[in-house]
Amino acid sequence: MPPDWPLVGRSTDLDRVATALGRADCSGVVLIGPGGVGKTRVATECLTLAETSGFSTARAVATRSTSTIPLGALAPLLPHLGDKTVNLLVAAREALRARSGSKPLVLLVDDAHLLDDVSAALLLQIAADQQVFVVITVRSGEEVSDAITSLWKDGHAERIDLEPLLDLDLDQLVVEALDGPVDPLARDELLRISEGNPLTLRELIYAGLRSKVLVEADGVWRLTGPVTVSPRLADLVSDRLDALDDEAYGALEVLALGEPIGIAVLEQLSSVGAAETLERKGLMRVFEDERRLEAWLAHPLYGEVVRTRIGRLRARRVRRDLADVVEAHGANRRGDLLRIATWRLESGNTTNAASLAAAARQAYVALDFGLSRRLGEAAWMIEKTVRTGHLYGLVLSELGFCAEAEAVLREASTLAVTDEDQVLVTMARSENLFRDERPDEAIEVILEAEERTAEPSWRLELVGHRATLVMLRGEPREALELVRPAVEGTETRPLIEAAITAATVLAWDGMGDDALAIAERAHAAHLDIWEHELFQSDPGIHVLGIIVCLIHDGRLDDGEELLDLAWAGATQQQALHAQGWLGLFYGNLMDLRGRARSALQWYQRSNASFASANLRGRQRWPLGGALKTAAILGRSDDVVRIGRQLDEIETCVVFNHVLLDDARAWALASSGDGGAARDLLDTVVDVGIAESSRYAAAQALSSLVRLGQPERAVERLAELASSCQGRVIPAWSAHAAASAEADGDGLADAASTYAQLGIVMLAAEAEAEASRAFRRAGRSRAATAAAQRSKLHGDRCEGAASPSLALVEEITPLTRREREVSLLAAQGFASREIAEKLFLSVRTVENHLQRAYEKLGIAGRDELAGLIGALKPR
């Protein structure tokens, strides 16, 4: 583990600090956030940023012990006050001025909510007269002195509220902290307990490493048991827990083993007073759910500590009591059956296979495969039936235990009597065999079952499932023909199964509108029967198809919104298979947006999820995306490593291999072999078109344009744009046509289209090409404007370094005064008003504006507002 805890997800906050450091009217920043969110880490990075910018720096930490001593926290920085205590503030200011020397001083004060009044007043004074730039951290929710509050209220310092890290940032934090990929289940458990708090997360990782519960196996960090709570974390909560009386602590044990539980249940198993005590002390939260009050622990750490302390016999009794009481209350709320079965299983108090199987089914519907496996195994061991075997085998397959799943499903198939039972077990078994890289056996199992199935609708459902395997083996056109009768028919279940193949094939063949209609129809039908009928897949499979269609149509915001919703559910339920697909589509979306680093992170996350689910064949797609993105980012070591991983995968899954060749072409280009890259793209495009992967072929043609050979792509892209649906392929086609003709106006129009669709990197590249075309045509102002727009778009691409972006011409930067004048002009101030504010003559203001117009490539004030980003200091 690296000695320095990595800093992630704070680039926007640090950009604001950098901007504040460059502003003449700003004398500090105040970082506000809850404990453990990373205020000190960000503040320390601010000092590093200041030092590299030519400032001298100093640091002080306020504590409770110094809060009653005048200048107590700042005393180490003020050693020479001597007897100048008549005016302590004046003496302190003089000492700070002497300390800074010839350089301006940046002073960090950590935990400023603990400062004494004299120190707080000093900070306000030195910031108000711009003597020192202050960086201050304040814990939210704490009482703060008026002087500290005045820093941001009176405009002397900028207030920056540090929000909890986003899920993707936390994921990156875990990966960087451990310096390697992390099993998704381990990651989710760490994030669940920490609730995303970086300090808590760090302590959990340290504790896991010390206890050897968090270990590296086969290059991936995994948990071998429950996450242990470090003594430091336990100390943070133990004082609160130990202060409880026996009755309240007993109620906390019930809650820790049963949350969420109804208040009535908690009060029956403890007392009204005990429940009120937990709420009053902030250990329990109460929410209203469908007119019933439910109790939750205020933080997952409380549950972890309590469950660690509780004895085995006490835990068995509490779970048994929970099951009895909830059952006595009628067990009529959604999820009660599942919870009762789980409590009875964990207390060793169940022999009812039917209730266990029903509960396992509920867990499976909720995509909680871990719990479903435990319940399903217990049901199968008590009574071996088609239904208990089907469900248990299904969930084993979902968790990647293919050999164990085959044994269970093969035995269950011998018990099948009805067409329905035969179809369900066959679909689960064939899917599992295919995942285990046994495609011929998988398809043979389905064909044999089709011959034995009498009912046409059940047989049609089997054909639909076979079509998915045929598609994945690289025969999409045949697969589409197989499902056409079900898609065009009226039977619900065959439609649901057939839509998986039909929507996928059509979406990747450039017929996104048709695919979307089928996917939405199947999704609605699937939702209607999902909770009442057993099915091979869940309704989320159609959401995946809808997301692909939205992305291919250029509706990126809609696609991302749906991805966010689906991802929240998949991570909460620890559904590895779903996380693999969603991570892949996030990567595709970020790649299209031009957010290169984010795309790489999502592809890596998708790869880890597929690997943990034992879906080796599916790993090829995120690895291909990661290879292309690493090449665009210029990470040569990653290109070699990922390329080797991709080549080592042998799988029966060959659908859409054009995408992988597109990635390999970028890898070749990044190594300097542009000719081989373009030849590879030229070859695979025709293969993609022939194999009904026209969208993937169009993407490869766009790569050909971006790698400098638009003339080889124009004709084929134009044909695809006229025959396919959606807005992305026509945008690629327009870019190719303008690039081939070196048409500056056409390239600028293409860039504008890209920007409207949110395809930012290609907008930057098209503007860079436009700039060069304008320059060659002698249109210098237009060239400068295009270069400026390219720079603005490129700044949003997270370090991408594609060939077009690498060739964008250098933009002459604005001077500080030109920037100040331009910013005021962009806000609507007249030249005379600007002159008065900056103590300049009107003529000087106009001269500054004219020079800025030339550097920005614009004609006048009306165009300044759109270039605000370019006016800020970098």
GROMACS .gro file of N, CA, C and O in nm, residues 255-328:
model
  296
  255LEU      N    1  -3.161  -0.448   1.658
  255LEU     CA    2  -3.158  -0.367   1.537
  255LEU      C    3  -3.041  -0.405   1.447
  255LEU      O    4  -3.054  -0.411   1.324
  256ALA      N    5  -2.925  -0.433   1.505
  256ALA     CA    6  -2.807  -0.469   1.427
  256ALA      C    7  -2.827  -0.599   1.351
  256ALA      O    8  -2.773  -0.618   1.242
  257LEU      N    9  -2.905  -0.691   1.406
  257LEU     CA   10  -2.927  -0.819   1.340
  257LEU      C   11  -3.050  -0.820   1.251
  257LEU      O   12  -3.065  -0.911   1.170
  258GLY      N   13  -3.135  -0.719   1.265
  258GLY     CA   14  -3.261  -0.725   1.191
  258GLY      C   15  -3.295  -0.608   1.103
  258GLY      O   16  -3.397  -0.612   1.033
  259GLU      N   17  -3.213  -0.502   1.101
  259GLU     CA   18  -3.254  -0.381   1.029
  259GLU      C   19  -3.277  -0.407   0.881
  259GLU      O   20  -3.208  -0.491   0.821
  260PRO      N   21  -3.373  -0.334   0.823
  260PRO     CA   22  -3.467  -0.246   0.893
  260PRO      C   23  -3.581  -0.326   0.953
  260PRO      O   24  -3.627  -0.424   0.895
  261ILE      N   25  -3.626  -0.284   1.070
  261ILE     CA   26  -3.740  -0.350   1.132
  261ILE      C   27  -3.839  -0.245   1.178
  261ILE      O   28  -3.803  -0.130   1.207
  262GLY      N   29  -3.965  -0.286   1.184
  262GLY     CA   30  -4.069  -0.194   1.228
  262GLY      C   31  -4.048  -0.155   1.373
  262GLY      O   32  -4.000  -0.234   1.455
  263ILE      N   33  -4.085  -0.034   1.404
  263ILE     CA   34  -4.072   0.014   1.542
  263ILE      C   35  -4.152  -0.074   1.638
  263ILE      O   36  -4.107  -0.103   1.750
  264ALA      N   37  -4.268  -0.119   1.593
  264ALA     CA   38  -4.350  -0.204   1.680
  264ALA      C   39  -4.277  -0.333   1.715
  264ALA      O   40  -4.282  -0.382   1.830
  265VAL      N   41  -4.207  -0.391   1.618
  265VAL     CA   42  -4.130  -0.513   1.643
  265VAL      C   43  -4.015  -0.485   1.739
  265VAL      O   44  -3.989  -0.561   1.832
  266LEU      N   45  -3.943  -0.376   1.716
  266LEU     CA   46  -3.831  -0.341   1.803
  266LEU      C   47  -3.878  -0.319   1.946
  266LEU      O   48  -3.815  -0.366   2.041
  267GLU      N   49  -3.989  -0.247   1.962
  267GLU     CA   50  -4.039  -0.220   2.097
  267GLU      C   51  -4.086  -0.348   2.165
  267GLU      O   52  -4.071  -0.363   2.287
  268GLN      N   53  -4.142  -0.443   2.088
  268GLN     CA   54  -4.187  -0.569   2.147
  268GLN      C   55  -4.069  -0.653   2.195
  268GLN      O   56  -4.078  -0.722   2.298
  269LEU      N   57  -3.957  -0.648   2.121
  269LEU     CA   58  -3.841  -0.727   2.157
  269LEU      C   59  -3.747  -0.654   2.253
  269LEU      O   60  -3.648  -0.712   2.298
  270SER      N   61  -3.777  -0.527   2.283
  270SER     CA   62  -3.698  -0.454   2.382
  270SER      C   63  -3.796  -0.375   2.470
  270SER      O   64  -3.860  -0.433   2.557
  271SER      N   65  -3.808  -0.248   2.443
  271SER     CA   66  -3.906  -0.166   2.514
  271SER      C   67  -3.920  -0.033   2.442
  271SER      O   68  -3.834   0.005   2.361
  272VAL      N   69  -4.030   0.037   2.473
  272VAL     CA   70  -4.050   0.170   2.414
  272VAL      C   71  -3.938   0.263   2.455
  272VAL      O   72  -3.882   0.338   2.375
  273GLY      N   73  -3.899   0.258   2.584
  273GLY     CA   74  -3.795   0.348   2.633
  273GLY      C   75  -3.661   0.322   2.568
  273GLY      O   76  -3.586   0.415   2.538
  274ALA      N   77  -3.629   0.194   2.544
  274ALA     CA   78  -3.501   0.161   2.482
  274ALA      C   79  -3.493   0.215   2.340
  274ALA      O   80  -3.391   0.270   2.298
  275ALA      N   81  -3.602   0.201   2.266
  275ALA     CA   82  -3.604   0.253   2.128
  275ALA      C   83  -3.590   0.404   2.128
  275ALA      O   84  -3.517   0.461   2.045
  276GLU      N   85  -3.658   0.471   2.221
  276GLU     CA   86  -3.649   0.617   2.228
  276GLU      C   87  -3.507   0.661   2.264
  276GLU      O   88  -3.456   0.761   2.212
  277THR      N   89  -3.441   0.583   2.351
  277THR     CA   90  -3.303   0.616   2.387
  277THR      C   91  -3.211   0.609   2.267
  277THR      O   92  -3.126   0.697   2.246
  278LEU      N   93  -3.226   0.504   2.185
  278LEU     CA   94  -3.141   0.490   2.066
  278LEU      C   95  -3.162   0.606   1.970
  278LEU      O   96  -3.066   0.658   1.912
  279GLU      N   97  -3.286   0.647   1.952
  279GLU     CA   98  -3.311   0.759   1.860
  279GLU      C   99  -3.257   0.889   1.918
  279GLU      O  100  -3.195   0.969   1.847
  280ARG      N  101  -3.277   0.910   2.049
  280ARG     CA  102  -3.232   1.036   2.112
  280ARG      C  103  -3.081   1.049   2.108
  280ARG      O  104  -3.027   1.158   2.088
  281LYS      N  105  -3.010   0.937   2.119
  281LYS     CA  106  -2.863   0.942   2.119
  281LYS      C  107  -2.804   0.937   1.978
  281LYS      O  108  -2.682   0.930   1.961
  282GLY      N  109  -2.890   0.940   1.877
  282GLY     CA  110  -2.841   0.945   1.740
  282GLY      C  111  -2.784   0.814   1.690
  282GLY      O  112  -2.711   0.812   1.592
  283LEU      N  113  -2.820   0.702   1.753
  283LEU     CA  114  -2.773   0.571   1.710
  283LEU      C  115  -2.871   0.503   1.616
  283LEU      O  116  -2.836   0.403   1.552
  284MET      N  117  -2.990   0.556   1.606
  284MET     CA  118  -3.095   0.495   1.525
  284MET      C  119  -3.169   0.605   1.449
  284MET      O  120  -3.191   0.714   1.500
  285ARG      N  121  -3.203   0.574   1.324
  285ARG     CA  122  -3.285   0.664   1.244
  285ARG      C  123  -3.420   0.598   1.220
  285ARG      O  124  -3.428   0.476   1.203
  286VAL      N  125  -3.523   0.679   1.218
  286VAL     CA  126  -3.658   0.629   1.200
  286VAL      C  127  -3.718   0.692   1.075
  286VAL      O  128  -3.717   0.815   1.061
  287PHE      N  129  -3.767   0.609   0.985
  287PHE     CA  130  -3.828   0.656   0.862
  287PHE      C  131  -3.969   0.597   0.849
  287PHE      O  132  -3.998   0.489   0.901
  288GLU      N  133  -4.051   0.668   0.775
  288GLU     CA  134  -4.186   0.619   0.750
  288GLU      C  135  -4.189   0.552   0.614
  288GLU      O  136  -4.149   0.609   0.514
  289ASP      N  137  -4.237   0.429   0.612
  289ASP     CA  138  -4.246   0.352   0.488
  289ASP      C  139  -4.385   0.290   0.480
  289ASP      O  140  -4.419   0.201   0.558
  290GLU      N  141  -4.464   0.339   0.384
  290GLU     CA  142  -4.600   0.290   0.366
  290GLU      C  143  -4.677   0.293   0.498
  290GLU      O  144  -4.736   0.195   0.542
  291ARG      N  145  -4.672   0.407   0.563
  291ARG     CA  146  -4.747   0.435   0.686
  291ARG      C  147  -4.700   0.352   0.806
  291ARG      O  148  -4.768   0.342   0.905
  292ARG      N  149  -4.581   0.291   0.793
  292ARG     CA  150  -4.524   0.220   0.908
  292ARG      C  151  -4.388   0.279   0.938
  292ARG      O  152  -4.310   0.308   0.847
  293LEU      N  153  -4.359   0.298   1.066
  293LEU     CA  154  -4.229   0.351   1.107
  293LEU      C  155  -4.128   0.238   1.109
  293LEU      O  156  -4.150   0.133   1.171
  294GLU      N  157  -4.015   0.259   1.042
  294GLU     CA  158  -3.910   0.160   1.036
  294GLU      C  159  -3.782   0.215   1.098
  294GLU      O  160  -3.750   0.333   1.081
  295ALA      N  161  -3.709   0.129   1.165
  295ALA     CA  162  -3.585   0.168   1.233
  295ALA      C  163  -3.464   0.119   1.156
  295ALA      O  164  -3.461   0.005   1.108
  296TRP      N  165  -3.364   0.207   1.144
  296TRP     CA  166  -3.236   0.176   1.081
  296TRP      C  167  -3.124   0.224   1.173
  296TRP      O  168  -3.139   0.321   1.247
  297LEU      N  169  -3.011   0.156   1.168
  297LEU     CA  170  -2.893   0.208   1.237
  297LEU      C  171  -2.850   0.339   1.173
  297LEU      O  172  -2.860   0.357   1.052
  298ALA      N  173  -2.801   0.431   1.255
  298ALA     CA  174  -2.760   0.561   1.203
  298ALA      C  175  -2.635   0.551   1.117
  298ALA      O  176  -2.613   0.635   1.030
  299HIS      N  177  -2.553   0.447   1.138
  299HIS     CA  178  -2.433   0.428   1.056
  299HIS      C  179  -2.399   0.279   1.054
  299HIS      O  180  -2.412   0.211   1.156
  300PRO      N  181  -2.356   0.226   0.939
  300PRO     CA  182  -2.321   0.083   0.932
  300PRO      C  183  -2.215   0.040   1.034
  300PRO      O  184  -2.211  -0.076   1.073
  301LEU      N  185  -2.128   0.133   1.076
  301LEU     CA  186  -2.023   0.096   1.171
  301LEU      C  187  -2.081   0.047   1.303
  301LEU      O  188  -2.024  -0.043   1.367
  302TYR      N  189  -2.193   0.104   1.345
  302TYR     CA  190  -2.254   0.058   1.470
  302TYR      C  191  -2.290  -0.089   1.459
  302TYR      O  192  -2.266  -0.167   1.551
  303GLY      N  193  -2.348  -0.127   1.347
  303GLY     CA  194  -2.384  -0.266   1.327
  303GLY      C  195  -2.264  -0.358   1.325
  303GLY      O  196  -2.265  -0.468   1.381
  304GLU      N  197  -2.155  -0.313   1.256
  304GLU     CA  198  -2.035  -0.396   1.249
  304GLU      C  199  -1.977  -0.421   1.388
  304GLU      O  200  -1.938  -0.532   1.421
  305VAL      N  201  -1.972  -0.316   1.470
  305VAL     CA  202  -1.915  -0.331   1.604
  305VAL      C  203  -2.005  -0.419   1.691
  305VAL      O  204  -1.957  -0.510   1.760
  306VAL      N  205  -2.134  -0.397   1.686
  306VAL     CA  206  -2.227  -0.475   1.770
  306VAL      C  207  -2.225  -0.622   1.728
  306VAL      O  208  -2.221  -0.713   1.813
  307ARG      N  209  -2.226  -0.650   1.598
  307ARG     CA  210  -2.226  -0.789   1.553
  307ARG      C  211  -2.096  -0.859   1.586
  307ARG      O  212  -2.092  -0.982   1.602
  308THR      N  213  -1.986  -0.784   1.595
  308THR     CA  214  -1.859  -0.842   1.636
  308THR      C  215  -1.862  -0.882   1.783
  308THR      O  216  -1.806  -0.985   1.823
  309ARG      N  217  -1.930  -0.802   1.863
  309ARG     CA  218  -1.932  -0.826   2.008
  309ARG      C  219  -2.032  -0.935   2.050
  309ARG      O  220  -2.011  -1.003   2.149
  310ILE      N  221  -2.140  -0.950   1.975
  310ILE     CA  222  -2.250  -1.035   2.020
  310ILE      C  223  -2.210  -1.181   2.020
  310ILE      O  224  -2.138  -1.228   1.931
  311GLY      N  225  -2.254  -1.254   2.122
  311GLY     CA  226  -2.224  -1.397   2.130
  311GLY      C  227  -2.309  -1.479   2.033
  311GLY      O  228  -2.415  -1.435   1.990
  312ARG      N  229  -2.261  -1.598   1.999
  312ARG     CA  230  -2.331  -1.681   1.902
  312ARG      C  231  -2.470  -1.722   1.951
  312ARG      O  232  -2.567  -1.719   1.876
  313LEU      N  233  -2.480  -1.759   2.078
  313LEU     CA  234  -2.610  -1.802   2.130
  313LEU      C  235  -2.709  -1.686   2.136
  313LEU      O  236  -2.828  -1.702   2.105
  314ARG      N  237  -2.661  -1.571   2.178
  314ARG     CA  238  -2.747  -1.452   2.182
  314ARG      C  239  -2.794  -1.418   2.042
  314ARG      O  240  -2.912  -1.386   2.020
  315ALA      N  241  -2.706  -1.425   1.943
  315ALA     CA  242  -2.744  -1.394   1.805
  315ALA      C  243  -2.849  -1.493   1.754
  315ALA      O  244  -2.946  -1.453   1.687
  316ARG      N  245  -2.834  -1.623   1.784
  316ARG     CA  246  -2.933  -1.722   1.741
  316ARG      C  247  -3.070  -1.691   1.801
  316ARG      O  248  -3.173  -1.698   1.733
  317ARG      N  249  -3.071  -1.655   1.930
  317ARG     CA  250  -3.199  -1.628   1.996
  317ARG      C  251  -3.266  -1.503   1.941
  317ARG      O  252  -3.388  -1.501   1.918
  318VAL      N  253  -3.186  -1.398   1.916
  318VAL     CA  254  -3.244  -1.274   1.863
  318VAL      C  255  -3.304  -1.300   1.725
  318VAL      O  256  -3.416  -1.254   1.696
  319ARG      N  257  -3.234  -1.372   1.640
  319ARG     CA  258  -3.288  -1.400   1.506
  319ARG      C  259  -3.415  -1.485   1.513
  319ARG      O  260  -3.509  -1.465   1.437
  320ARG      N  261  -3.415  -1.582   1.604
  320ARG     CA  262  -3.535  -1.665   1.620
  320ARG      C  263  -3.651  -1.580   1.668
  320ARG      O  264  -3.764  -1.593   1.618
  321ASP      N  265  -3.625  -1.491   1.763
  321ASP     CA  266  -3.730  -1.402   1.813
  321ASP      C  267  -3.781  -1.308   1.704
  321ASP      O  268  -3.902  -1.282   1.695
  322LEU      N  269  -3.689  -1.257   1.623
  322LEU     CA  270  -3.729  -1.169   1.512
  322LEU      C  271  -3.823  -1.242   1.418
  322LEU      O  272  -3.928  -1.188   1.377
  323ALA      N  273  -3.788  -1.365   1.382
  323ALA     CA  274  -3.872  -1.441   1.291
  323ALA      C  275  -4.010  -1.467   1.352
  323ALA      O  276  -4.113  -1.453   1.285
  324ASP      N  277  -4.013  -1.504   1.481
  324ASP     CA  278  -4.141  -1.534   1.547
  324ASP      C  279  -4.230  -1.410   1.553
  324ASP      O  280  -4.350  -1.418   1.524
  325VAL      N  281  -4.172  -1.296   1.590
  325VAL     CA  282  -4.253  -1.175   1.608
  325VAL      C  283  -4.305  -1.123   1.475
  325VAL      O  284  -4.423  -1.088   1.462
  326VAL      N  285  -4.219  -1.117   1.373
  326VAL     CA  286  -4.263  -1.068   1.242
  326VAL      C  287  -4.370  -1.162   1.185
  326VAL      O  288  -4.468  -1.118   1.126
  327GLU      N  289  -4.353  -1.292   1.206
  327GLU     CA  290  -4.451  -1.389   1.159
  327GLU      C  291  -4.583  -1.370   1.232
  327GLU      O  292  -4.691  -1.377   1.172
  328ALA      N  293  -4.575  -1.344   1.362
  328ALA     CA  294  -4.697  -1.322   1.441
  328ALA      C  295  -4.769  -1.195   1.401
  328ALA      O  296  -4.892  -1.186   1.412
   0.00000   0.00000   0.00000
